[in-house]
mmCIF file of C-alpha atoms and ligand atoms in Angstrom:
data_model
loop_
_atom_site.group_PDB
_atom_site.id
_atom_site.type_symbol
_atom_site.label_atom_id
_atom_site.label_comp_id
_atom_site.label_asym_id
_atom_site.label_seq_id
_atom_site.Cartn_x
_atom_site.Cartn_y
_atom_site.Cartn_z
ATOM 1 C CA MET A 918 72.363 124.605 58.637
ATOM 2 C CA ARG A 919 71.501 121.149 60.176
ATOM 3 C CA ALA A 920 74.980 120.849 61.232
ATOM 4 C CA GLU A 921 74.599 123.853 63.258
ATOM 5 C CA LEU A 922 71.630 122.653 64.747
ATOM 6 C CA LEU A 923 72.694 119.428 66.032
ATOM 7 C CA GLY A 924 75.217 121.426 68.464
ATOM 8 C CA GLU A 925 72.428 123.323 69.801
ATOM 9 C CA ILE A 926 70.142 120.092 70.253
ATOM 10 C CA ARG A 927 72.894 118.573 72.195
ATOM 11 C CA ARG A 928 73.670 121.594 74.442
ATOM 12 C CA LEU A 929 69.786 121.293 75.117
ATOM 13 C CA ARG A 930 69.863 117.683 75.819
ATOM 14 C CA SER A 931 72.630 117.853 78.120
ATOM 15 C CA ARG A 932 70.297 120.044 80.359
ATOM 16 C CA GLY A 933 67.565 117.862 79.879
ATOM 17 C CA ILE A 934 65.568 119.267 77.412
ATOM 18 C CA THR A 935 64.759 117.216 74.367
ATOM 19 C CA PRO A 936 62.902 119.483 71.760
ATOM 20 C CA GLY A 937 59.893 117.638 70.679
ATOM 21 C CA LEU A 938 57.512 118.114 67.534
ATOM 22 C CA ALA A 939 54.022 116.721 66.863
ATOM 23 C CA ALA A 940 52.741 116.393 63.188
ATOM 24 C CA VAL A 941 49.039 115.960 62.786
ATOM 25 C CA LEU A 942 48.072 114.467 59.646
ATOM 26 C CA VAL A 943 44.310 114.208 58.753
ATOM 27 C CA GLY A 944 43.374 112.123 55.644
ATOM 28 C CA ASP A 945 45.724 110.274 53.292
ATOM 29 C CA ASN A 946 46.673 112.974 50.663
ATOM 30 C CA ALA A 947 49.809 111.318 49.053
ATOM 31 C CA ALA A 948 52.040 114.633 49.026
ATOM 32 C CA SER A 949 51.066 115.282 52.676
ATOM 33 C CA THR A 950 51.919 111.899 53.669
ATOM 34 C CA THR A 951 55.178 112.268 52.049
ATOM 35 C CA TYR A 952 55.871 115.855 53.484
ATOM 36 C CA VAL A 953 55.079 114.298 56.918
ATOM 37 C CA ARG A 954 57.446 111.338 56.628
ATOM 38 C CA MET A 955 60.255 113.435 55.577
ATOM 39 C CA LYS A 956 59.880 116.056 58.465
ATOM 40 C CA GLY A 957 59.668 112.943 60.806
ATOM 41 C CA LYS A 958 63.044 111.763 59.160
ATOM 42 C CA ALA A 959 64.915 115.168 59.728
ATOM 43 C CA CYS A 960 63.785 114.817 63.169
ATOM 44 C CA ASP A 961 65.280 111.427 63.721
ATOM 45 C CA GLU A 962 68.488 112.673 62.345
ATOM 46 C CA ALA A 963 68.854 115.896 64.370
ATOM 47 C CA GLY A 964 67.698 113.769 67.598
ATOM 48 C CA LEU A 965 64.476 115.856 68.335
ATOM 49 C CA TYR A 966 61.634 114.114 69.888
ATOM 50 C CA HIS A 967 58.539 113.625 67.309
ATOM 51 C CA GLU A 968 55.385 112.032 67.231
ATOM 52 C CA THR A 969 53.062 111.849 64.054
ATOM 53 C CA ILE A 970 49.249 111.531 64.553
ATOM 54 C CA ARG A 971 47.425 110.157 61.683
ATOM 55 C CA LEU A 972 43.777 110.650 61.865
ATOM 56 C CA LYS A 973 40.852 109.159 59.413
ATOM 57 C CA PRO A 974 39.549 111.612 56.552
ATOM 58 C CA GLU A 975 36.533 111.498 58.132
ATOM 59 C CA THR A 976 37.911 112.818 61.790
ATOM 60 C CA THR A 977 35.643 115.843 63.018
ATOM 61 C CA GLU A 978 36.616 119.067 63.536
ATOM 62 C CA ALA A 979 35.669 118.752 67.376
ATOM 63 C CA GLU A 980 37.968 115.767 67.545
ATOM 64 C CA LEU A 981 40.755 117.495 66.072
ATOM 65 C CA LEU A 982 40.161 120.337 68.082
ATOM 66 C CA GLU A 983 40.540 118.030 71.233
ATOM 67 C CA LEU A 984 43.837 116.592 70.151
ATOM 68 C CA ILE A 985 45.353 120.313 69.531
ATOM 69 C CA GLU A 986 44.326 120.974 73.176
ATOM 70 C CA ARG A 987 46.082 117.624 74.542
ATOM 71 C CA LEU A 988 49.030 118.503 72.238
ATOM 72 C CA ASN A 989 48.859 122.100 73.482
ATOM 73 C CA ALA A 990 49.091 120.664 77.137
ATOM 74 C CA ASP A 991 51.957 117.752 76.519
ATOM 75 C CA HIS A 992 55.374 118.675 78.034
ATOM 76 C CA LYS A 993 57.020 116.545 75.441
ATOM 77 C CA ILE A 994 55.844 118.504 72.601
ATOM 78 C CA HIS A 995 57.295 122.019 72.014
ATOM 79 C CA GLY A 996 56.200 122.434 68.310
ATOM 80 C CA ILE A 997 52.663 121.351 66.907
ATOM 81 C CA LEU A 998 52.394 121.329 63.205
ATOM 82 C CA VAL A 999 48.772 120.372 61.600
ATOM 83 C CA GLN A 1000 49.753 119.359 57.900
ATOM 84 C CA LEU A 1001 47.602 121.280 55.158
ATOM 85 C CA PRO A 1002 45.329 120.957 53.459
ATOM 86 C CA LEU A 1003 42.769 119.716 56.030
ATOM 87 C CA PRO A 1004 39.603 117.818 54.674
ATOM 88 C CA LYS A 1005 36.932 120.503 53.418
ATOM 89 C CA HIS A 1006 34.615 119.887 56.467
ATOM 90 C CA ILE A 1007 37.235 121.075 58.865
ATOM 91 C CA ASP A 1008 37.691 124.809 59.221
ATOM 92 C CA ALA A 1009 41.452 124.970 58.737
ATOM 93 C CA GLN A 1010 41.622 128.531 60.420
ATOM 94 C CA ARG A 1011 39.797 127.486 63.380
ATOM 95 C CA VAL A 1012 42.252 124.550 63.833
ATOM 96 C CA LEU A 1013 45.647 126.478 63.346
ATOM 97 C CA HIS A 1014 44.235 129.454 65.733
ATOM 98 C CA ARG A 1015 43.587 127.009 68.383
ATOM 99 C CA VAL A 1016 47.408 125.777 68.459
ATOM 100 C CA THR A 1017 48.912 127.737 71.314
ATOM 101 C CA PRO A 1018 51.152 130.414 69.768
ATOM 102 C CA ALA A 1019 54.363 128.983 72.008
ATOM 103 C CA LYS A 1020 54.088 125.824 70.100
ATOM 104 C CA ASP A 1021 53.010 127.325 66.982
ATOM 105 C CA VAL A 1022 56.212 126.153 64.607
ATOM 106 C CA ASP A 1023 54.443 126.746 61.282
ATOM 107 C CA GLY A 1024 53.902 130.534 62.614
ATOM 108 C CA PHE A 1025 50.258 130.671 61.273
ATOM 109 C CA HIS A 1026 48.555 131.858 64.709
ATOM 110 C CA PRO A 1027 47.772 135.634 64.271
ATOM 111 C CA GLU A 1028 49.856 136.346 67.314
ATOM 112 C CA ASN A 1029 52.850 135.101 65.450
ATOM 113 C CA VAL A 1030 51.963 136.515 62.122
ATOM 114 C CA GLY A 1031 51.884 139.788 64.357
ATOM 115 C CA LYS A 1032 55.299 139.546 65.957
ATOM 116 C CA VAL A 1033 56.823 138.018 62.485
ATOM 117 C CA SER A 1034 55.383 141.744 60.813
ATOM 118 C CA ILE A 1035 56.798 143.859 63.577
ATOM 119 C CA GLY A 1036 60.144 142.054 63.725
ATOM 120 C CA ASP A 1037 59.625 140.500 66.930
ATOM 121 C CA PRO A 1038 62.192 137.659 67.145
ATOM 122 C CA THR A 1039 60.256 135.566 69.680
ATOM 123 C CA GLY A 1040 57.476 135.037 66.988
ATOM 124 C CA PHE A 1041 57.839 132.046 64.922
ATOM 125 C CA ARG A 1042 58.557 132.654 61.254
ATOM 126 C CA PRO A 1043 56.748 130.397 58.720
ATOM 127 C CA ALA A 1044 59.453 127.825 57.598
ATOM 128 C CA THR A 1045 59.171 128.341 53.845
ATOM 129 C CA PRO A 1046 59.830 132.036 53.762
ATOM 130 C CA TYR A 1047 62.202 131.797 56.298
ATOM 131 C CA GLY A 1048 64.066 128.998 54.452
ATOM 132 C CA VAL A 1049 64.178 131.297 51.487
ATOM 133 C CA GLN A 1050 65.672 133.984 53.496
ATOM 134 C CA GLN A 1051 68.372 132.091 55.302
ATOM 135 C CA LEU A 1052 68.915 130.366 51.698
ATOM 136 C CA LEU A 1053 70.171 133.998 50.715
ATOM 137 C CA VAL A 1054 71.805 134.744 53.934
ATOM 138 C CA LYS A 1055 73.910 131.492 53.646
ATOM 139 C CA SER A 1056 74.580 132.163 49.795
ATOM 140 C CA GLU A 1057 75.882 135.651 50.662
ATOM 141 C CA ILE A 1058 73.340 137.005 48.501
ATOM 142 C CA ASP A 1059 72.942 140.684 49.857
ATOM 143 C CA THR A 1060 69.278 141.689 50.065
ATOM 144 C CA LYS A 1061 70.058 145.076 51.366
ATOM 145 C CA GLY A 1062 68.891 147.721 49.131
ATOM 146 C CA GLN A 1063 67.729 145.258 46.546
ATOM 147 C CA HIS A 1064 64.264 145.009 44.627
ATOM 148 C CA ALA A 1065 62.868 142.017 45.809
ATOM 149 C CA VAL A 1066 59.614 140.880 43.716
ATOM 150 C CA ILE A 1067 57.492 138.191 45.205
ATOM 151 C CA VAL A 1068 54.771 136.566 43.006
ATOM 152 C CA GLY A 1069 52.223 135.006 45.293
ATOM 153 C CA ARG A 1070 50.434 136.646 48.173
ATOM 154 C CA SER A 1071 49.410 133.529 50.277
ATOM 155 C CA THR A 1072 49.628 133.665 54.079
ATOM 156 C CA ILE A 1073 51.949 130.987 54.097
ATOM 157 C CA VAL A 1074 54.718 132.096 51.478
ATOM 158 C CA GLY A 1075 53.968 135.582 49.790
ATOM 159 C CA ARG A 1076 53.092 137.815 52.799
ATOM 160 C CA PRO A 1077 55.313 136.210 55.401
ATOM 161 C CA MET A 1078 57.971 136.570 52.734
ATOM 162 C CA ALA A 1079 57.515 140.296 52.230
ATOM 163 C CA ALA A 1080 57.592 141.008 55.617
ATOM 164 C CA LEU A 1081 60.844 139.263 56.160
ATOM 165 C CA LEU A 1082 62.550 141.029 53.370
ATOM 166 C CA LEU A 1083 61.263 144.206 54.830
ATOM 167 C CA GLN A 1084 62.922 143.836 58.112
ATOM 168 C CA ASP A 1085 65.763 145.814 59.242
ATOM 169 C CA GLY A 1086 68.456 143.124 59.611
ATOM 170 C CA PRO A 1087 70.412 140.279 57.585
ATOM 171 C CA GLY A 1088 68.275 139.037 55.116
ATOM 172 C CA GLY A 1089 66.366 142.127 54.955
ATOM 173 C CA ASN A 1090 66.169 145.714 54.298
ATOM 174 C CA ALA A 1091 65.010 144.997 50.653
ATOM 175 C CA THR A 1092 62.540 147.275 48.688
ATOM 176 C CA VAL A 1093 59.777 144.799 48.122
ATOM 177 C CA THR A 1094 56.930 144.524 45.778
ATOM 178 C CA VAL A 1095 54.175 141.899 45.775
ATOM 179 C CA CYS A 1096 52.506 140.381 43.019
ATOM 180 C CA HIS A 1097 49.476 138.190 42.505
ATOM 181 C CA SER A 1098 46.925 137.040 40.239
ATOM 182 C CA ARG A 1099 45.065 140.438 39.540
ATOM 183 C CA THR A 1100 48.375 142.118 38.942
ATOM 184 C CA ARG A 1101 48.607 144.134 35.661
ATOM 185 C CA ASP A 1102 51.407 143.204 32.927
ATOM 186 C CA ILE A 1103 53.126 140.688 35.501
ATOM 187 C CA LYS A 1104 56.050 140.537 33.210
ATOM 188 C CA SER A 1105 57.208 144.133 33.319
ATOM 189 C CA VAL A 1106 57.344 143.803 37.023
ATOM 190 C CA THR A 1107 58.922 140.574 37.225
ATOM 191 C CA ARG A 1108 61.865 142.099 35.183
ATOM 192 C CA LEU A 1109 62.391 144.910 37.700
ATOM 193 C CA ALA A 1110 63.597 141.993 40.097
ATOM 194 C CA ASP A 1111 66.951 141.765 41.313
ATOM 195 C CA ILE A 1112 65.689 138.769 43.409
ATOM 196 C CA LEU A 1113 62.576 137.132 42.409
ATOM 197 C CA ILE A 1114 60.768 134.907 44.411
ATOM 198 C CA VAL A 1115 58.100 133.005 42.774
ATOM 199 C CA ALA A 1116 55.147 131.120 44.762
ATOM 200 C CA ILE A 1117 52.027 130.536 42.817
ATOM 201 C CA GLY A 1118 51.627 126.874 42.251
ATOM 202 C CA LYS A 1119 51.585 127.192 38.352
ATOM 203 C CA PRO A 1120 53.975 124.811 36.372
ATOM 204 C CA GLU A 1121 56.664 126.722 34.757
ATOM 205 C CA PHE A 1122 54.862 130.146 34.723
ATOM 206 C CA VAL A 1123 57.885 132.110 34.904
ATOM 207 C CA THR A 1124 59.777 131.814 31.483
ATOM 208 C CA GLY A 1125 62.889 133.099 30.810
ATOM 209 C CA ASP A 1126 61.907 136.573 29.195
ATOM 210 C CA MET A 1127 60.115 137.376 32.619
ATOM 211 C CA ILE A 1128 63.644 137.690 34.343
ATOM 212 C CA LYS A 1129 66.155 140.391 34.338
ATOM 213 C CA PRO A 1130 69.645 139.155 33.271
ATOM 214 C CA GLY A 1131 71.749 138.279 36.281
ATOM 215 C CA ALA A 1132 68.916 138.172 38.778
ATOM 216 C CA VAL A 1133 68.469 135.745 41.589
ATOM 217 C CA VAL A 1134 65.654 133.356 41.091
ATOM 218 C CA ILE A 1135 63.848 131.608 44.132
ATOM 219 C CA ASP A 1136 61.503 129.016 42.710
ATOM 220 C CA VAL A 1137 59.197 127.872 45.802
ATOM 221 C CA GLY A 1138 56.527 126.137 43.606
ATOM 222 C CA VAL A 1139 56.166 122.436 43.596
ATOM 223 C CA ASN A 1140 53.737 121.001 40.877
ATOM 224 C CA ARG A 1141 53.413 117.490 39.663
ATOM 225 C CA VAL A 1142 52.929 117.232 35.851
ATOM 226 C CA ASP A 1143 52.057 113.963 33.900
ATOM 227 C CA ASP A 1144 55.147 112.325 32.579
ATOM 228 C CA PRO A 1145 54.749 108.287 31.308
ATOM 229 C CA SER A 1146 58.344 107.951 30.844
ATOM 230 C CA THR A 1147 58.800 108.056 34.618
ATOM 231 C CA LYS A 1148 58.210 105.403 36.997
ATOM 232 C CA LYS A 1149 55.526 107.232 38.950
ATOM 233 C CA GLY A 1150 53.880 108.357 35.837
ATOM 234 C CA TYR A 1151 54.788 112.334 37.018
ATOM 235 C CA ARG A 1152 57.535 114.639 37.589
ATOM 236 C CA LEU A 1153 57.805 117.598 39.905
ATOM 237 C CA VAL A 1154 58.500 120.985 38.344
ATOM 238 C CA GLY A 1155 58.599 124.415 39.965
ATOM 239 C CA ASP A 1156 56.885 127.685 39.042
ATOM 240 C CA VAL A 1157 59.621 128.504 36.842
ATOM 241 C CA GLN A 1158 60.827 127.250 33.728
ATOM 242 C CA PHE A 1159 64.104 126.222 34.880
ATOM 243 C CA ALA A 1160 65.896 125.346 31.644
ATOM 244 C CA GLU A 1161 65.155 128.975 30.380
ATOM 245 C CA ALA A 1162 65.479 130.699 33.717
ATOM 246 C CA LYS A 1163 69.084 129.449 34.206
ATOM 247 C CA GLN A 1164 70.504 130.907 30.942
ATOM 248 C CA VAL A 1165 69.316 134.311 32.458
ATOM 249 C CA ALA A 1166 69.708 134.241 36.064
ATOM 250 C CA GLY A 1167 72.825 135.040 37.989
ATOM 251 C CA ALA A 1168 71.632 132.207 40.525
ATOM 252 C CA ILE A 1169 68.734 129.913 41.009
ATOM 253 C CA THR A 1170 67.115 127.351 43.020
ATOM 254 C CA PRO A 1171 66.119 123.925 41.650
ATOM 255 C CA VAL A 1172 62.763 121.945 42.015
ATOM 256 C CA PRO A 1173 63.166 119.429 43.739
ATOM 257 C CA GLY A 1174 65.780 120.838 46.070
ATOM 258 C CA GLY A 1175 66.232 124.421 46.843
ATOM 259 C CA VAL A 1176 63.516 125.587 48.648
ATOM 260 C CA GLY A 1177 61.992 122.335 49.832
ATOM 261 C CA PRO A 1178 64.684 121.210 52.073
ATOM 262 C CA MET A 1179 65.389 124.607 53.485
ATOM 263 C CA THR A 1180 61.833 124.586 54.748
ATOM 264 C CA ILE A 1181 62.241 121.223 56.334
ATOM 265 C CA THR A 1182 65.275 122.620 58.087
ATOM 266 C CA MET A 1183 63.590 125.824 59.353
ATOM 267 C CA LEU A 1184 60.992 123.912 60.961
ATOM 268 C CA LEU A 1185 63.448 122.321 62.906
ATOM 269 C CA TYR A 1186 64.982 125.462 63.973
ATOM 270 C CA ASN A 1187 61.532 126.892 65.177
ATOM 271 C CA THR A 1188 61.161 123.701 67.309
ATOM 272 C CA VAL A 1189 64.257 124.238 68.860
ATOM 273 C CA GLN A 1190 63.622 127.890 69.043
ATOM 274 C CA ALA A 1191 59.945 126.886 70.822
ATOM 275 C CA ALA A 1192 61.840 124.456 73.399
ATOM 276 C CA ARG A 1193 64.679 127.216 74.118
ATOM 277 C CA GLN A 1194 61.705 129.678 74.744
ATOM 278 C CA TRP A 1195 59.648 127.266 76.801
ATOM 279 C CA ALA A 1196 62.781 126.427 79.061
ATOM 280 C CA LYS A 1197 63.874 129.995 79.247
ATOM 281 C CA VAL A 1198 67.482 129.134 78.383
HETATM 282 P P1 NAP B 1252 48.469 129.360 47.136
HETATM 283 O O1 NAP B 1252 47.956 129.365 48.435
HETATM 284 O O2 NAP B 1252 47.548 128.879 45.987
HETATM 285 O O3 NAP B 1252 48.523 131.053 46.546
HETATM 286 C C1 NAP B 1252 48.977 131.210 45.423
HETATM 287 C C2 NAP B 1252 49.285 132.762 45.097
HETATM 288 O O4 NAP B 1252 49.600 132.821 43.862
HETATM 289 C C3 NAP B 1252 48.027 133.352 45.265
HETATM 290 O O5 NAP B 1252 48.415 134.748 46.010
HETATM 291 C C4 NAP B 1252 47.754 134.001 43.990
HETATM 292 O O6 NAP B 1252 47.188 135.437 43.671
HETATM 293 C C5 NAP B 1252 48.928 133.732 43.203
HETATM 294 N N1 NAP B 1252 49.076 133.605 41.574
HETATM 295 C C6 NAP B 1252 48.215 132.365 41.162
HETATM 296 N N2 NAP B 1252 48.050 132.495 39.601
HETATM 297 C C7 NAP B 1252 48.809 133.729 39.496
HETATM 298 C C8 NAP B 1252 49.280 134.229 38.377
HETATM 299 N N3 NAP B 1252 48.913 133.633 37.159
HETATM 300 N N4 NAP B 1252 49.891 135.335 38.562
HETATM 301 C C9 NAP B 1252 50.307 135.904 39.566
HETATM 302 N N5 NAP B 1252 50.000 135.370 40.787
HETATM 303 C C10 NAP B 1252 49.026 134.241 40.759
HETATM 304 O O7 NAP B 1252 49.728 128.865 47.084
HETATM 305 P P2 NAP B 1252 50.939 128.525 48.080
HETATM 306 O O8 NAP B 1252 50.435 127.703 49.375
HETATM 307 O O9 NAP B 1252 51.764 130.048 48.378
HETATM 308 O O10 NAP B 1252 52.131 128.021 47.286
HETATM 309 C C11 NAP B 1252 52.539 128.352 46.124
HETATM 310 C C12 NAP B 1252 53.562 127.158 45.389
HETATM 311 O O11 NAP B 1252 54.392 126.836 46.498
HETATM 312 C C13 NAP B 1252 52.707 125.732 45.303
HETATM 313 O O12 NAP B 1252 53.217 125.209 44.409
HETATM 314 C C14 NAP B 1252 53.210 125.171 46.503
HETATM 315 O O13 NAP B 1252 53.055 123.789 46.560
HETATM 316 C C15 NAP B 1252 54.524 125.662 46.903
HETATM 317 N N6 NAP B 1252 55.032 125.471 47.992
HETATM 318 C C16 NAP B 1252 56.246 124.867 48.457
HETATM 319 C C17 NAP B 1252 56.725 124.912 49.449
HETATM 320 C C18 NAP B 1252 58.280 124.278 49.639
HETATM 321 O O14 NAP B 1252 58.431 123.773 51.034
HETATM 322 N N7 NAP B 1252 58.909 124.128 48.967
HETATM 323 C C19 NAP B 1252 56.043 125.242 50.756
HETATM 324 C C20 NAP B 1252 54.811 125.987 50.515
HETATM 325 C C21 NAP B 1252 54.148 126.087 49.112
HETATM 326 P P3 NAP B 1252 45.555 135.736 44.468
HETATM 327 O O15 NAP B 1252 45.848 135.692 45.892
HETATM 328 O O16 NAP B 1252 45.259 136.842 43.551
HETATM 329 O O17 NAP B 1252 44.949 134.376 44.187
#
């Protein structure tokens, strides 16, 4: 998909348009720093212009809002990404809503949430569920008429995932069930899934017995668990018990790998979409 995108970026650049992404990072959260670095590297490889703006943890909300306004008006920048989580003293919603919808490549502004919900293709689809959908499409896993069960109802993953799978088109037309922490007897629901998508942030929560034999399992979770045998002292695991699940599943995504790289790819796609819509080409 990144190779496909290279052609599109070359076409835009030949017309004098270089899609640009600004990433804003407040504080020094280790995982966030890594994510932002990976996004910058992906932009470089794809030939996108990018800026990473690193702010001190004590940055005030007013200062951050001022920066967003500056980026909203900056013609080199077509996409703005505010890396979450933000420090506690900053109202994340207020900041995300200040990003102009035309540059909201994360798809968190209510205007884009609404557009995605009604299937308006000019809306920006949040990168993680968009990546999951494309992963299914490119793997030729037909979602039409399938029962997709999503575990997790966050605004970043679970809810937009449901909206995308419900749409009438490729990677859509599924019958969708969404589970959350108050779902009763969750195993009886997950076992009904032809496609099981898990995004809860609980290490190895989904075990083999929760999966219908042959189901497609997409593990969105990224969790650090202590592991003294590694150099870093931890390792990354998903929300699914991979070793057990892969014995039962028809197809499964690994962690790390799988959804993570797709998320970054779709962020690049959204930035290119933003540049195209801005230039009206
Ligand atoms: P979140 O905002 O914390 O939401 C978690 C959701 O899981 C909530 O809806 C919660 O239900 C539900 N939940 C928690 N415990 C549950 C349980 N025992 N049974 C059923 N549902 C339960 O998390 P998120 O931002 O969506 O992220 C989820 C995971 O995906 C995390 O590990 C995160 O690191 C990972 N992630 C990965 C990527 C990527 O690119 N690979 C991107 C985004 C997120 P309630 O609403 O009832 O509380």
